[in-house]
């Protein structure tokens, strides 16, 4: 696991869907951080492009990937300049976002997917404020039902929000959805 931490159960539940999406195009871990999910997927022989603006996180992630000969590519970019991923539109097989929210980018995530591509999203809801850690700024917290509303153009496979009783517990919303 290393410093990147354990992958989310949401990612693990959709692992085979992510693998299947690879034939459409790259799997992109948006705001990948130290690579909790990038590394977990690469360990399952799923190549991943991780994007983040934090050079130190990316350096640490690349070091871990190289040490284990894992199929990881990284791109350093500020995702809050403009409203698109720094990729050609309609090329990605899967777009994954965990614990990152920049609302102006949400339509751009959908544009980045090829038709048939998979979106997996999981981040904190407003109730996270009750847990004493994580973001408190409402810009970084989802309102009730917001993920399904934001991604209403997609075909939803799974949508859930509540308290994930992991360690530590977290108030999160999750969606898995396919671009028609
Ligand atoms: C809470 S961490 C989540 C990391 C990873 N997705 C995970 O779930 O473990 C949020 C990440 O978003 C990245 N981030 C924040 N603002 C960003 C921006 N404007 N552009 C790119 N990455 C950004 C941070 O560098 C950090 O790695």
Coordinates of C-alpha atoms and ligand atoms in Angstrom, one line a residue:
X1 CA 0.0 0.0 0.0
X2 CA 2.8 2.4 0.9
X3 CA 2.1 6.1 1.4
X4 CA -0.5 6.2 -1.3
X5 CA -3.0 4.4 1.0
X6 CA -5.6 1.7 0.4
X7 CA -7.7 2.0 -2.8
X8 CA -11.4 2.9 -2.4
X9 CA -13.9 0.0 -2.4
X10 CA -15.6 1.9 -5.2
X11 CA -12.6 1.3 -7.4
X12 CA -12.2 -2.3 -6.4
X13 CA -15.9 -3.0 -7.1
X14 CA -15.5 -1.8 -10.7
X15 CA -12.0 -3.1 -11.5
X16 CA -13.2 -5.4 -14.3
X17 CA -15.3 -2.7 -15.8
X18 CA -12.2 -0.5 -15.9
X19 CA -10.2 -3.2 -17.5
X20 CA -12.9 -3.7 -20.1
X21 CA -12.9 0.1 -20.8
X22 CA -9.2 0.0 -21.8
X23 CA -10.1 -1.2 -25.3
X24 CA -11.8 2.2 -25.9
X25 CA -8.8 4.3 -24.7
X26 CA -6.6 5.3 -21.8
X27 CA -7.7 5.0 -18.2
X28 CA -7.1 8.4 -16.5
X29 CA -6.8 9.0 -12.8
X30 CA -7.7 12.6 -12.4
X31 CA -6.0 14.4 -9.4
X32 CA -4.2 11.1 -8.8
X33 CA -2.1 12.4 -5.8
X34 CA 0.4 9.8 -4.6
X35 CA -1.3 7.2 -6.7
X36 CA -3.6 5.2 -4.4
X37 CA -5.7 4.2 -7.4
X38 CA -3.1 4.6 -10.2
X39 CA -0.8 2.1 -8.5
X40 CA -3.7 -0.3 -7.5
X41 CA -4.8 -0.5 -11.1
X42 CA -1.3 -0.9 -12.5
X43 CA -0.8 -3.7 -10.0
X44 CA -3.7 -5.4 -11.8
X45 CA -1.9 -4.9 -15.2
X46 CA -4.2 -2.0 -16.1
X47 CA -2.0 0.9 -17.5
X48 CA -3.0 4.3 -16.1
X49 CA -2.3 7.9 -16.9
X50 CA -2.3 9.9 -13.6
X51 CA -2.8 13.7 -13.7
X52 CA -2.0 16.0 -10.8
X53 CA -0.5 19.4 -10.2
X54 CA 1.6 18.3 -7.2
X55 CA 5.1 17.6 -8.4
X56 CA 6.2 16.0 -5.2
X57 CA 3.3 13.6 -5.3
X58 CA 4.0 12.7 -8.9
X59 CA 7.7 12.1 -8.2
X60 CA 6.8 9.8 -5.3
X61 CA 4.3 8.0 -7.4
X62 CA 6.7 7.5 -10.3
X63 CA 9.3 6.2 -8.0
X64 CA 6.9 3.6 -6.6
X65 CA 5.8 2.6 -10.1
X66 CA 9.3 2.2 -11.4
X67 CA 10.4 0.2 -8.4
X68 CA 7.7 -2.3 -9.1
X69 CA 7.9 -2.0 -13.0
X70 CA 4.3 -0.9 -13.1
X71 CA 2.6 0.5 -16.3
X72 CA 2.1 4.1 -15.1
X73 CA 2.3 7.4 -17.1
X74 CA 2.1 10.8 -15.4
X75 CA 1.2 14.2 -16.5
X76 CA 1.7 17.3 -14.3
X77 CA -1.1 19.8 -15.0
X78 CA -3.3 22.3 -13.2
X79 CA -6.8 21.1 -13.7
X80 CA -8.3 24.3 -12.7
X81 CA -7.1 26.3 -15.7
X82 CA -10.0 26.1 -18.2
X83 CA -12.7 23.5 -18.1
X84 CA -11.2 20.5 -20.0
X85 CA -8.8 17.7 -19.1
X86 CA -5.5 18.4 -20.8
X87 CA -6.2 15.6 -23.3
X88 CA -7.9 15.3 -26.7
X89 CA -11.7 15.0 -26.3
X90 CA -13.5 11.7 -26.7
X91 CA -10.4 9.6 -26.3
X92 CA -10.5 8.1 -22.8
X93 CA -11.8 4.7 -22.0
X94 CA -12.3 5.5 -18.3
X95 CA -12.0 8.7 -16.2
X96 CA -11.6 8.2 -12.5
X97 CA -11.9 10.9 -9.8
X98 CA -11.5 10.3 -6.1
X99 CA -11.5 12.9 -3.4
X100 CA -11.2 15.9 -5.7
X101 CA -13.9 18.3 -6.8
X102 CA -13.6 21.3 -9.2
X103 CA -17.2 21.8 -10.4
X104 CA -16.2 23.7 -13.7
X105 CA -14.3 20.6 -14.8
X106 CA -17.2 18.1 -14.5
X107 CA -18.6 18.6 -18.0
X108 CA -15.0 18.3 -19.3
X109 CA -14.7 14.9 -17.7
X110 CA -17.6 13.7 -19.8
X111 CA -16.2 15.3 -23.0
X112 CA -13.0 13.4 -22.4
X113 CA -14.7 10.0 -22.5
X114 CA -15.3 8.1 -25.7
X115 CA -18.9 6.9 -26.2
X116 CA -19.1 3.8 -24.1
X117 CA -16.4 5.0 -21.7
X118 CA -16.7 4.7 -18.0
X119 CA -16.8 7.5 -15.3
X120 CA -16.0 6.6 -11.7
X121 CA -16.3 9.4 -9.2
X122 CA -16.2 9.4 -5.4
X123 CA -15.7 12.4 -3.2
X124 CA -16.9 14.0 0.1
X125 CA -20.4 15.2 0.7
X126 CA -21.5 18.1 2.9
X127 CA -21.8 15.7 5.8
X128 CA -18.0 15.3 5.9
X129 CA -17.9 18.4 8.0
X130 CA -19.3 16.3 10.9
X131 CA -16.2 14.1 10.9
X132 CA -13.6 16.7 11.9
X133 CA -11.2 16.1 9.0
X134 CA -11.2 16.7 5.3
X135 CA -12.5 19.8 3.4
X136 CA -15.0 22.2 5.0
X137 CA -15.2 24.6 2.1
X138 CA -18.6 23.9 0.3
X139 CA -16.7 24.3 -3.0
X140 CA -15.1 20.9 -2.3
X141 CA -18.2 19.2 -0.9
X142 CA -21.0 17.6 -2.8
X143 CA -24.7 18.5 -2.1
X144 CA -27.2 15.7 -1.7
X145 CA -27.9 14.0 -5.1
X146 CA -25.3 16.3 -6.8
X147 CA -23.3 13.6 -8.6
X148 CA -26.3 12.1 -10.3
X149 CA -27.5 15.5 -11.3
X150 CA -24.2 16.7 -12.6
X151 CA -23.8 13.5 -14.7
X152 CA -27.4 13.1 -15.8
X153 CA -26.3 12.8 -19.4
X154 CA -24.6 9.5 -18.5
X155 CA -26.2 6.0 -18.0
X156 CA -25.8 5.4 -14.3
X157 CA -24.7 1.9 -13.3
X158 CA -24.3 2.6 -9.6
X159 CA -25.0 5.6 -7.4
X160 CA -24.7 5.8 -3.7
X161 CA -24.2 8.3 -1.0
X162 CA -23.7 7.9 2.8
X163 CA -21.1 7.1 5.4
X164 CA -18.4 4.8 4.3
X165 CA -17.5 3.0 7.6
X166 CA -13.9 2.5 6.6
X167 CA -11.1 3.7 8.8
X168 CA -11.5 6.6 9.2
X169 CA -15.2 6.9 8.3
X170 CA -16.1 9.3 5.5
X171 CA -19.3 10.9 4.2
X172 CA -19.0 10.3 0.4
X173 CA -21.0 10.1 -2.8
X174 CA -20.1 7.6 -5.5
X175 CA -21.2 7.2 -9.1
X176 CA -20.3 4.7 -11.8
X177 CA -21.7 5.7 -15.2
X178 CA -21.3 5.1 -18.9
X179 CA -21.2 7.7 -21.6
X180 CA -24.0 6.8 -24.1
Ligands
LIG1 C1 -7.2 14.5 -1.5 S1 -6.0 14.3 -2.8 C2 -6.7 12.9 -3.6 C3 -5.7 12.0 -4.3 C4 -6.2 10.7 -4.9 N1 -7.2 11.0 -6.0 C5 -6.8 9.8 -3.9 O1 -8.0 9.6 -3.8 O2 -6.0 9.3 -3.1 C6 -6.4 15.6 -3.9 C7 -5.4 15.7 -5.0 O3 -5.9 16.8 -5.9 C8 -4.8 17.4 -6.4 N2 -5.2 18.7 -6.9 C9 -5.7 19.7 -6.2 N3 -5.9 20.8 -7.0 C10 -5.5 20.5 -8.2 C11 -5.4 21.2 -9.5 N4 -5.8 22.4 -9.6 N5 -4.9 20.5 -10.5 C12 -4.4 19.2 -10.4 N6 -4.5 18.6 -9.3 C13 -5.0 19.2 -8.2 C14 -3.8 17.5 -5.2 O4 -2.5 17.8 -5.6 C15 -4.0 16.2 -4.6 O5 -3.1 15.2 -5.1

